[in-house]
Amino acid sequence: MLTVQEIEASLPNLSPDELQRIERVIHNLYRARHEHIIYDDDYNIWTEQDQNSVAAAVFELLDKAEN
């Protein structure tokens, strides 16, 4: 089995279709494990981690704009 580091290192070499396929598999795993999902529909899911990541990115942009 591949380590997390090996998987992460291989991701930049994948095509957009391959990345989307992996993303769908991961999201299906979240659903199956009943992880903390904020939003779930036919298009995608939105997890607490997604929410936190976007919030951090927005605050970073706001901080840059203030400086």
PDB file of N, CA, C and O in Angstrom:
ATOM      1  N   MET A   1       0.838  -1.179   0.000  1.00  0.00           N
ATOM      2  CA  MET A   1       0.000   0.000   0.000  1.00  0.00           C
ATOM      3  C   MET A   1       0.885   1.245   0.000  1.00  0.00           C
ATOM      4  O   MET A   1       1.924   1.272   0.641  1.00  0.00           O
ATOM      5  N   LEU A   2       0.422   2.271  -0.700  1.00  0.00           N
ATOM      6  CA  LEU A   2       1.162   3.517  -0.778  1.00  0.00           C
ATOM      7  C   LEU A   2       1.013   4.320   0.514  1.00  0.00           C
ATOM      8  O   LEU A   2      -0.021   4.275   1.167  1.00  0.00           O
ATOM      9  N   THR A   3       2.062   5.055   0.838  1.00  0.00           N
ATOM     10  CA  THR A   3       1.983   5.945   1.989  1.00  0.00           C
ATOM     11  C   THR A   3       1.285   7.232   1.572  1.00  0.00           C
ATOM     12  O   THR A   3       1.141   7.522   0.371  1.00  0.00           O
ATOM     13  N   VAL A   4       0.876   8.013   2.545  1.00  0.00           N
ATOM     14  CA  VAL A   4       0.228   9.288   2.253  1.00  0.00           C
ATOM     15  C   VAL A   4       1.174  10.182   1.456  1.00  0.00           C
ATOM     16  O   VAL A   4       0.768  10.850   0.503  1.00  0.00           O
ATOM     17  N   GLN A   5       2.442  10.176   1.810  1.00  0.00           N
ATOM     18  CA  GLN A   5       3.425  11.006   1.107  1.00  0.00           C
ATOM     19  C   GLN A   5       3.536  10.576  -0.364  1.00  0.00           C
ATOM     20  O   GLN A   5       3.648  11.425  -1.253  1.00  0.00           O
ATOM     21  N   GLU A   6       3.498   9.286  -0.627  1.00  0.00           N
ATOM     22  CA  GLU A   6       3.581   8.800  -2.003  1.00  0.00           C
ATOM     23  C   GLU A   6       2.336   9.194  -2.793  1.00  0.00           C
ATOM     24  O   GLU A   6       2.425   9.577  -3.967  1.00  0.00           O
ATOM     25  N   ILE A   7       1.202   9.124  -2.144  1.00  0.00           N
ATOM     26  CA  ILE A   7      -0.040   9.525  -2.808  1.00  0.00           C
ATOM     27  C   ILE A   7      -0.005  11.016  -3.118  1.00  0.00           C
ATOM     28  O   ILE A   7      -0.317  11.438  -4.245  1.00  0.00           O
ATOM     29  N   GLU A   8       0.380  11.830  -2.133  1.00  0.00           N
ATOM     30  CA  GLU A   8       0.470  13.278  -2.350  1.00  0.00           C
ATOM     31  C   GLU A   8       1.438  13.613  -3.470  1.00  0.00           C
ATOM     32  O   GLU A   8       1.172  14.496  -4.293  1.00  0.00           O
ATOM     33  N   ALA A   9       2.567  12.923  -3.530  1.00  0.00           N
ATOM     34  CA  ALA A   9       3.573  13.187  -4.565  1.00  0.00           C
ATOM     35  C   ALA A   9       3.057  12.829  -5.952  1.00  0.00           C
ATOM     36  O   ALA A   9       3.478  13.435  -6.947  1.00  0.00           O
ATOM     37  N   SER A  10       2.151  11.871  -6.047  1.00  0.00           N
ATOM     38  CA  SER A  10       1.647  11.444  -7.357  1.00  0.00           C
ATOM     39  C   SER A  10       0.520  12.341  -7.882  1.00  0.00           C
ATOM     40  O   SER A  10       0.248  12.362  -9.083  1.00  0.00           O
ATOM     41  N   LEU A  11      -0.138  13.086  -7.016  1.00  0.00           N
ATOM     42  CA  LEU A  11      -1.293  13.883  -7.422  1.00  0.00           C
ATOM     43  C   LEU A  11      -0.994  14.909  -8.520  1.00  0.00           C
ATOM     44  O   LEU A  11      -1.795  15.050  -9.451  1.00  0.00           O
ATOM     45  N   PRO A  12       0.114  15.647  -8.479  1.00  0.00           N
ATOM     46  CA  PRO A  12       0.371  16.618  -9.542  1.00  0.00           C
ATOM     47  C   PRO A  12       0.508  15.998 -10.930  1.00  0.00           C
ATOM     48  O   PRO A  12       0.327  16.685 -11.943  1.00  0.00           O
ATOM     49  N   ASN A  13       0.779  14.712 -10.998  1.00  0.00           N
ATOM     50  CA  ASN A  13       0.953  14.045 -12.288  1.00  0.00           C
ATOM     51  C   ASN A  13      -0.350  13.540 -12.879  1.00  0.00           C
ATOM     52  O   ASN A  13      -0.368  13.060 -14.015  1.00  0.00           O
ATOM     53  N   LEU A  14      -1.441  13.655 -12.139  1.00  0.00           N
ATOM     54  CA  LEU A  14      -2.720  13.141 -12.611  1.00  0.00           C
ATOM     55  C   LEU A  14      -3.450  14.171 -13.468  1.00  0.00           C
ATOM     56  O   LEU A  14      -3.298  15.374 -13.291  1.00  0.00           O
ATOM     57  N   SER A  15      -4.267  13.669 -14.377  1.00  0.00           N
ATOM     58  CA  SER A  15      -5.069  14.542 -15.226  1.00  0.00           C
ATOM     59  C   SER A  15      -6.235  15.106 -14.413  1.00  0.00           C
ATOM     60  O   SER A  15      -6.582  14.575 -13.350  1.00  0.00           O
ATOM     61  N   PRO A  16      -6.869  16.159 -14.920  1.00  0.00           N
ATOM     62  CA  PRO A  16      -8.046  16.689 -14.220  1.00  0.00           C
ATOM     63  C   PRO A  16      -9.144  15.626 -14.033  1.00  0.00           C
ATOM     64  O   PRO A  16      -9.773  15.568 -12.977  1.00  0.00           O
ATOM     65  N   ASP A  17      -9.351  14.794 -15.033  1.00  0.00           N
ATOM     66  CA  ASP A  17     -10.356  13.726 -14.903  1.00  0.00           C
ATOM     67  C   ASP A  17      -9.996  12.751 -13.798  1.00  0.00           C
ATOM     68  O   ASP A  17     -10.860  12.322 -13.024  1.00  0.00           O
ATOM     69  N   GLU A  18      -8.736  12.402 -13.708  1.00  0.00           N
ATOM     70  CA  GLU A  18      -8.286  11.487 -12.652  1.00  0.00           C
ATOM     71  C   GLU A  18      -8.437  12.121 -11.275  1.00  0.00           C
ATOM     72  O   GLU A  18      -8.864  11.457 -10.318  1.00  0.00           O
ATOM     73  N   LEU A  19      -8.113  13.403 -11.168  1.00  0.00           N
ATOM     74  CA  LEU A  19      -8.266  14.104  -9.891  1.00  0.00           C
ATOM     75  C   LEU A  19      -9.733  14.169  -9.470  1.00  0.00           C
ATOM     76  O   LEU A  19     -10.060  13.955  -8.301  1.00  0.00           O
ATOM     77  N   GLN A  20     -10.621  14.432 -10.433  1.00  0.00           N
ATOM     78  CA  GLN A  20     -12.043  14.477 -10.120  1.00  0.00           C
ATOM     79  C   GLN A  20     -12.552  13.110  -9.689  1.00  0.00           C
ATOM     80  O   GLN A  20     -13.385  13.015  -8.773  1.00  0.00           O
ATOM     81  N   ARG A  21     -12.059  12.068 -10.304  1.00  0.00           N
ATOM     82  CA  ARG A  21     -12.451  10.712  -9.916  1.00  0.00           C
ATOM     83  C   ARG A  21     -12.033  10.419  -8.473  1.00  0.00           C
ATOM     84  O   ARG A  21     -12.811   9.890  -7.679  1.00  0.00           O
ATOM     85  N   ILE A  22     -10.803  10.796  -8.139  1.00  0.00           N
ATOM     86  CA  ILE A  22     -10.314  10.585  -6.773  1.00  0.00           C
ATOM     87  C   ILE A  22     -11.142  11.398  -5.787  1.00  0.00           C
ATOM     88  O   ILE A  22     -11.506  10.912  -4.712  1.00  0.00           O
ATOM     89  N   GLU A  23     -11.460  12.624  -6.160  1.00  0.00           N
ATOM     90  CA  GLU A  23     -12.266  13.471  -5.286  1.00  0.00           C
ATOM     91  C   GLU A  23     -13.638  12.840  -5.032  1.00  0.00           C
ATOM     92  O   GLU A  23     -14.127  12.828  -3.893  1.00  0.00           O
ATOM     93  N   ARG A  24     -14.262  12.293  -6.073  1.00  0.00           N
ATOM     94  CA  ARG A  24     -15.555  11.628  -5.888  1.00  0.00           C
ATOM     95  C   ARG A  24     -15.443  10.440  -4.943  1.00  0.00           C
ATOM     96  O   ARG A  24     -16.302  10.235  -4.078  1.00  0.00           O
ATOM     97  N   VAL A  25     -14.379   9.659  -5.090  1.00  0.00           N
ATOM     98  CA  VAL A  25     -14.182   8.501  -4.207  1.00  0.00           C
ATOM     99  C   VAL A  25     -14.019   8.959  -2.762  1.00  0.00           C
ATOM    100  O   VAL A  25     -14.625   8.380  -1.844  1.00  0.00           O
ATOM    101  N   ILE A  26     -13.235   9.995  -2.550  1.00  0.00           N
ATOM    102  CA  ILE A  26     -13.017  10.505  -1.192  1.00  0.00           C
ATOM    103  C   ILE A  26     -14.324  11.027  -0.606  1.00  0.00           C
ATOM    104  O   ILE A  26     -14.659  10.738   0.550  1.00  0.00           O
ATOM    105  N   HIS A  27     -15.087  11.779  -1.384  1.00  0.00           N
ATOM    106  CA  HIS A  27     -16.361  12.293  -0.892  1.00  0.00           C
ATOM    107  C   HIS A  27     -17.331  11.164  -0.574  1.00  0.00           C
ATOM    108  O   HIS A  27     -18.063  11.227   0.418  1.00  0.00           O
ATOM    109  N   ASN A  28     -17.332  10.114  -1.378  1.00  0.00           N
ATOM    110  CA  ASN A  28     -18.179   8.958  -1.079  1.00  0.00           C
ATOM    111  C   ASN A  28     -17.759   8.287   0.225  1.00  0.00           C
ATOM    112  O   ASN A  28     -18.606   7.806   0.976  1.00  0.00           O
ATOM    113  N   LEU A  29     -16.467   8.265   0.489  1.00  0.00           N
ATOM    114  CA  LEU A  29     -15.984   7.724   1.763  1.00  0.00           C
ATOM    115  C   LEU A  29     -16.474   8.569   2.942  1.00  0.00           C
ATOM    116  O   LEU A  29     -16.873   8.035   3.971  1.00  0.00           O
ATOM    117  N   TYR A  30     -16.430   9.900   2.783  1.00  0.00           N
ATOM    118  CA  TYR A  30     -16.958  10.776   3.834  1.00  0.00           C
ATOM    119  C   TYR A  30     -18.420  10.440   4.115  1.00  0.00           C
ATOM    120  O   TYR A  30     -18.826  10.331   5.270  1.00  0.00           O
ATOM    121  N   ARG A  31     -19.193  10.293   3.040  1.00  0.00           N
ATOM    122  CA  ARG A  31     -20.617   9.970   3.209  1.00  0.00           C
ATOM    123  C   ARG A  31     -20.782   8.642   3.933  1.00  0.00           C
ATOM    124  O   ARG A  31     -21.599   8.531   4.852  1.00  0.00           O
ATOM    125  N   ALA A  32     -20.051   7.632   3.501  1.00  0.00           N
ATOM    126  CA  ALA A  32     -20.171   6.298   4.078  1.00  0.00           C
ATOM    127  C   ALA A  32     -19.781   6.295   5.556  1.00  0.00           C
ATOM    128  O   ALA A  32     -20.340   5.528   6.342  1.00  0.00           O
ATOM    129  N   ARG A  33     -18.842   7.148   5.926  1.00  0.00           N
ATOM    130  CA  ARG A  33     -18.376   7.209   7.314  1.00  0.00           C
ATOM    131  C   ARG A  33     -19.155   8.205   8.159  1.00  0.00           C
ATOM    132  O   ARG A  33     -18.860   8.403   9.332  1.00  0.00           O
ATOM    133  N   HIS A  34     -20.122   8.874   7.527  1.00  0.00           N
ATOM    134  CA  HIS A  34     -20.943   9.868   8.219  1.00  0.00           C
ATOM    135  C   HIS A  34     -20.088  10.947   8.858  1.00  0.00           C
ATOM    136  O   HIS A  34     -20.304  11.342  10.003  1.00  0.00           O
ATOM    137  N   GLU A  35     -19.110  11.434   8.085  1.00  0.00           N
ATOM    138  CA  GLU A  35     -18.259  12.524   8.564  1.00  0.00           C
ATOM    139  C   GLU A  35     -19.078  13.804   8.645  1.00  0.00           C
ATOM    140  O   GLU A  35     -20.208  13.871   8.173  1.00  0.00           O
ATOM    141  N   HIS A  36     -18.490  14.820   9.198  1.00  0.00           N
ATOM    142  CA  HIS A  36     -19.180  16.089   9.409  1.00  0.00           C
ATOM    143  C   HIS A  36     -19.359  16.808   8.072  1.00  0.00           C
ATOM    144  O   HIS A  36     -18.496  17.548   7.625  1.00  0.00           O
ATOM    145  N   ILE A  37     -20.497  16.561   7.466  1.00  0.00           N
ATOM    146  CA  ILE A  37     -20.813  17.155   6.170  1.00  0.00           C
ATOM    147  C   ILE A  37     -21.816  18.277   6.385  1.00  0.00           C
ATOM    148  O   ILE A  37     -22.870  18.078   6.983  1.00  0.00           O
ATOM    149  N   ILE A  38     -21.483  19.455   5.876  1.00  0.00           N
ATOM    150  CA  ILE A  38     -22.354  20.609   6.016  1.00  0.00           C
ATOM    151  C   ILE A  38     -23.391  20.604   4.902  1.00  0.00           C
ATOM    152  O   ILE A  38     -24.551  20.937   5.110  1.00  0.00           O
ATOM    153  N   TYR A  39     -22.983  20.217   3.709  1.00  0.00           N
ATOM    154  CA  TYR A  39     -23.847  20.281   2.536  1.00  0.00           C
ATOM    155  C   TYR A  39     -23.597  19.043   1.697  1.00  0.00           C
ATOM    156  O   TYR A  39     -22.464  18.661   1.460  1.00  0.00           O
ATOM    157  N   ASP A  40     -24.638  18.402   1.220  1.00  0.00           N
ATOM    158  CA  ASP A  40     -24.505  17.189   0.414  1.00  0.00           C
ATOM    159  C   ASP A  40     -25.641  17.154  -0.597  1.00  0.00           C
ATOM    160  O   ASP A  40     -26.808  17.170  -0.225  1.00  0.00           O
ATOM    161  N   ASP A  41     -25.294  17.160  -1.872  1.00  0.00           N
ATOM    162  CA  ASP A  41     -26.317  17.027  -2.907  1.00  0.00           C
ATOM    163  C   ASP A  41     -25.762  16.203  -4.061  1.00  0.00           C
ATOM    164  O   ASP A  41     -24.705  15.583  -3.939  1.00  0.00           O
ATOM    165  N   ASP A  42     -26.460  16.196  -5.174  1.00  0.00           N
ATOM    166  CA  ASP A  42     -26.038  15.380  -6.316  1.00  0.00           C
ATOM    167  C   ASP A  42     -24.736  15.865  -6.936  1.00  0.00           C
ATOM    168  O   ASP A  42     -24.068  15.124  -7.646  1.00  0.00           O
ATOM    169  N   TYR A  43     -24.366  17.109  -6.687  1.00  0.00           N
ATOM    170  CA  TYR A  43     -23.180  17.665  -7.312  1.00  0.00           C
ATOM    171  C   TYR A  43     -21.912  17.446  -6.506  1.00  0.00           C
ATOM    172  O   TYR A  43     -20.849  17.232  -7.050  1.00  0.00           O
ATOM    173  N   ASN A  44     -22.032  17.545  -5.199  1.00  0.00           N
ATOM    174  CA  ASN A  44     -20.834  17.460  -4.378  1.00  0.00           C
ATOM    175  C   ASN A  44     -21.209  17.497  -2.906  1.00  0.00           C
ATOM    176  O   ASN A  44     -22.375  17.563  -2.560  1.00  0.00           O
ATOM    177  N   ILE A  45     -20.201  17.484  -2.071  1.00  0.00           N
ATOM    178  CA  ILE A  45     -20.413  17.669  -0.641  1.00  0.00           C
ATOM    179  C   ILE A  45     -19.555  18.840  -0.176  1.00  0.00           C
ATOM    180  O   ILE A  45     -18.615  19.248  -0.857  1.00  0.00           O
ATOM    181  N   TRP A  46     -19.906  19.372   0.959  1.00  0.00           N
ATOM    182  CA  TRP A  46     -19.157  20.470   1.566  1.00  0.00           C
ATOM    183  C   TRP A  46     -18.942  20.087   3.023  1.00  0.00           C
ATOM    184  O   TRP A  46     -19.890  19.946   3.773  1.00  0.00           O
ATOM    185  N   THR A  47     -17.690  19.890   3.392  1.00  0.00           N
ATOM    186  CA  THR A  47     -17.379  19.425   4.739  1.00  0.00           C
ATOM    187  C   THR A  47     -16.935  20.585   5.625  1.00  0.00           C
ATOM    188  O   THR A  47     -16.678  21.691   5.145  1.00  0.00           O
ATOM    189  N   GLU A  48     -16.813  20.307   6.914  1.00  0.00           N
ATOM    190  CA  GLU A  48     -16.291  21.317   7.828  1.00  0.00           C
ATOM    191  C   GLU A  48     -14.886  21.732   7.407  1.00  0.00           C
ATOM    192  O   GLU A  48     -14.512  22.901   7.504  1.00  0.00           O
ATOM    193  N   GLN A  49     -14.100  20.776   6.929  1.00  0.00           N
ATOM    194  CA  GLN A  49     -12.739  21.097   6.490  1.00  0.00           C
ATOM    195  C   GLN A  49     -12.777  22.041   5.283  1.00  0.00           C
ATOM    196  O   GLN A  49     -11.980  22.971   5.198  1.00  0.00           O
ATOM    197  N   ASP A  50     -13.696  21.804   4.342  1.00  0.00           N
ATOM    198  CA  ASP A  50     -13.848  22.715   3.202  1.00  0.00           C
ATOM    199  C   ASP A  50     -14.183  24.118   3.691  1.00  0.00           C
ATOM    200  O   ASP A  50     -13.600  25.109   3.237  1.00  0.00           O
ATOM    201  N   GLN A  51     -15.126  24.200   4.619  1.00  0.00           N
ATOM    202  CA  GLN A  51     -15.556  25.488   5.160  1.00  0.00           C
ATOM    203  C   GLN A  51     -14.390  26.208   5.834  1.00  0.00           C
ATOM    204  O   GLN A  51     -14.164  27.398   5.606  1.00  0.00           O
ATOM    205  N   ASN A  52     -13.630  25.496   6.639  1.00  0.00           N
ATOM    206  CA  ASN A  52     -12.491  26.094   7.336  1.00  0.00           C
ATOM    207  C   ASN A  52     -11.409  26.548   6.365  1.00  0.00           C
ATOM    208  O   ASN A  52     -10.798  27.605   6.551  1.00  0.00           O
ATOM    209  N   SER A  53     -11.160  25.767   5.327  1.00  0.00           N
ATOM    210  CA  SER A  53     -10.140  26.127   4.339  1.00  0.00           C
ATOM    211  C   SER A  53     -10.510  27.403   3.594  1.00  0.00           C
ATOM    212  O   SER A  53      -9.675  28.286   3.380  1.00  0.00           O
ATOM    213  N   VAL A  54     -11.765  27.500   3.186  1.00  0.00           N
ATOM    214  CA  VAL A  54     -12.208  28.691   2.467  1.00  0.00           C
ATOM    215  C   VAL A  54     -12.183  29.905   3.380  1.00  0.00           C
ATOM    216  O   VAL A  54     -11.754  30.988   2.975  1.00  0.00           O
ATOM    217  N   ALA A  55     -12.623  29.733   4.609  1.00  0.00           N
ATOM    218  CA  ALA A  55     -12.593  30.851   5.552  1.00  0.00           C
ATOM    219  C   ALA A  55     -11.161  31.341   5.765  1.00  0.00           C
ATOM    220  O   ALA A  55     -10.907  32.552   5.777  1.00  0.00           O
ATOM    221  N   ALA A  56     -10.220  30.422   5.902  1.00  0.00           N
ATOM    222  CA  ALA A  56      -8.810  30.809   6.083  1.00  0.00           C
ATOM    223  C   ALA A  56      -8.297  31.564   4.865  1.00  0.00           C
ATOM    224  O   ALA A  56      -7.575  32.565   5.002  1.00  0.00           O
ATOM    225  N   ALA A  57      -8.667  31.110   3.672  1.00  0.00           N
ATOM    226  CA  ALA A  57      -8.229  31.785   2.448  1.00  0.00           C
ATOM    227  C   ALA A  57      -8.808  33.199   2.365  1.00  0.00           C
ATOM    228  O   ALA A  57      -8.121  34.143   1.967  1.00  0.00           O
ATOM    229  N   VAL A  58     -10.076  33.356   2.730  1.00  0.00           N
ATOM    230  CA  VAL A  58     -10.710  34.675   2.702  1.00  0.00           C
ATOM    231  C   VAL A  58     -10.045  35.609   3.710  1.00  0.00           C
ATOM    232  O   VAL A  58      -9.734  36.759   3.388  1.00  0.00           O
ATOM    233  N   PHE A  59      -9.807  35.122   4.920  1.00  0.00           N
ATOM    234  CA  PHE A  59      -9.150  35.968   5.913  1.00  0.00           C
ATOM    235  C   PHE A  59      -7.743  36.350   5.480  1.00  0.00           C
ATOM    236  O   PHE A  59      -7.279  37.465   5.740  1.00  0.00           O
ATOM    237  N   GLU A  60      -7.048  35.452   4.801  1.00  0.00           N
ATOM    238  CA  GLU A  60      -5.711  35.771   4.289  1.00  0.00           C
ATOM    239  C   GLU A  60      -5.789  36.899   3.255  1.00  0.00           C
ATOM    240  O   GLU A  60      -4.981  37.832   3.266  1.00  0.00           O
ATOM    241  N   LEU A  61      -6.775  36.823   2.363  1.00  0.00           N
ATOM    242  CA  LEU A  61      -6.962  37.885   1.371  1.00  0.00           C
ATOM    243  C   LEU A  61      -7.308  39.219   2.036  1.00  0.00           C
ATOM    244  O   LEU A  61      -6.807  40.281   1.635  1.00  0.00           O
ATOM    245  N   LEU A  62      -8.157  39.173   3.049  1.00  0.00           N
ATOM    246  CA  LEU A  62      -8.511  40.394   3.762  1.00  0.00           C
ATOM    247  C   LEU A  62      -7.299  41.004   4.461  1.00  0.00           C
ATOM    248  O   LEU A  62      -7.108  42.229   4.441  1.00  0.00           O
ATOM    249  N   ASP A  63      -6.485  40.163   5.063  1.00  0.00           N
ATOM    250  CA  ASP A  63      -5.264  40.649   5.715  1.00  0.00           C
ATOM    251  C   ASP A  63      -4.333  41.299   4.705  1.00  0.00           C
ATOM    252  O   ASP A  63      -3.754  42.359   4.974  1.00  0.00           O
ATOM    253  N   LYS A  64      -4.191  40.701   3.530  1.00  0.00           N
ATOM    254  CA  LYS A  64      -3.329  41.277   2.490  1.00  0.00           C
ATOM    255  C   LYS A  64      -3.886  42.604   2.016  1.00  0.00           C
ATOM    256  O   LYS A  64      -3.128  43.547   1.744  1.00  0.00           O
ATOM    257  N   ALA A  65      -5.199  42.705   1.893  1.00  0.00           N
ATOM    258  CA  ALA A  65      -5.827  43.947   1.430  1.00  0.00           C
ATOM    259  C   ALA A  65      -5.639  45.063   2.441  1.00  0.00           C
ATOM    260  O   ALA A  65      -5.478  46.237   2.065  1.00  0.00           O
ATOM    261  N   GLU A  66      -5.644  44.725   3.717  1.00  0.00           N
ATOM    262  CA  GLU A  66      -5.450  45.743   4.753  1.00  0.00           C
ATOM    263  C   GLU A  66      -4.027  46.270   4.763  1.00  0.00           C
ATOM    264  O   GLU A  66      -3.793  47.416   5.119  1.00  0.00           O
ATOM    265  N   ASN A  67      -3.071  45.402   4.409  1.00  0.00           N
ATOM    266  CA  ASN A  67      -1.680  45.822   4.413  1.00  0.00           C
ATOM    267  C   ASN A  67      -1.404  46.543   3.130  1.00  0.00           C
ATOM    268  O   ASN A  67      -0.729  47.359   2.858  1.00  0.00           O
TER     269      ASN A  67
END
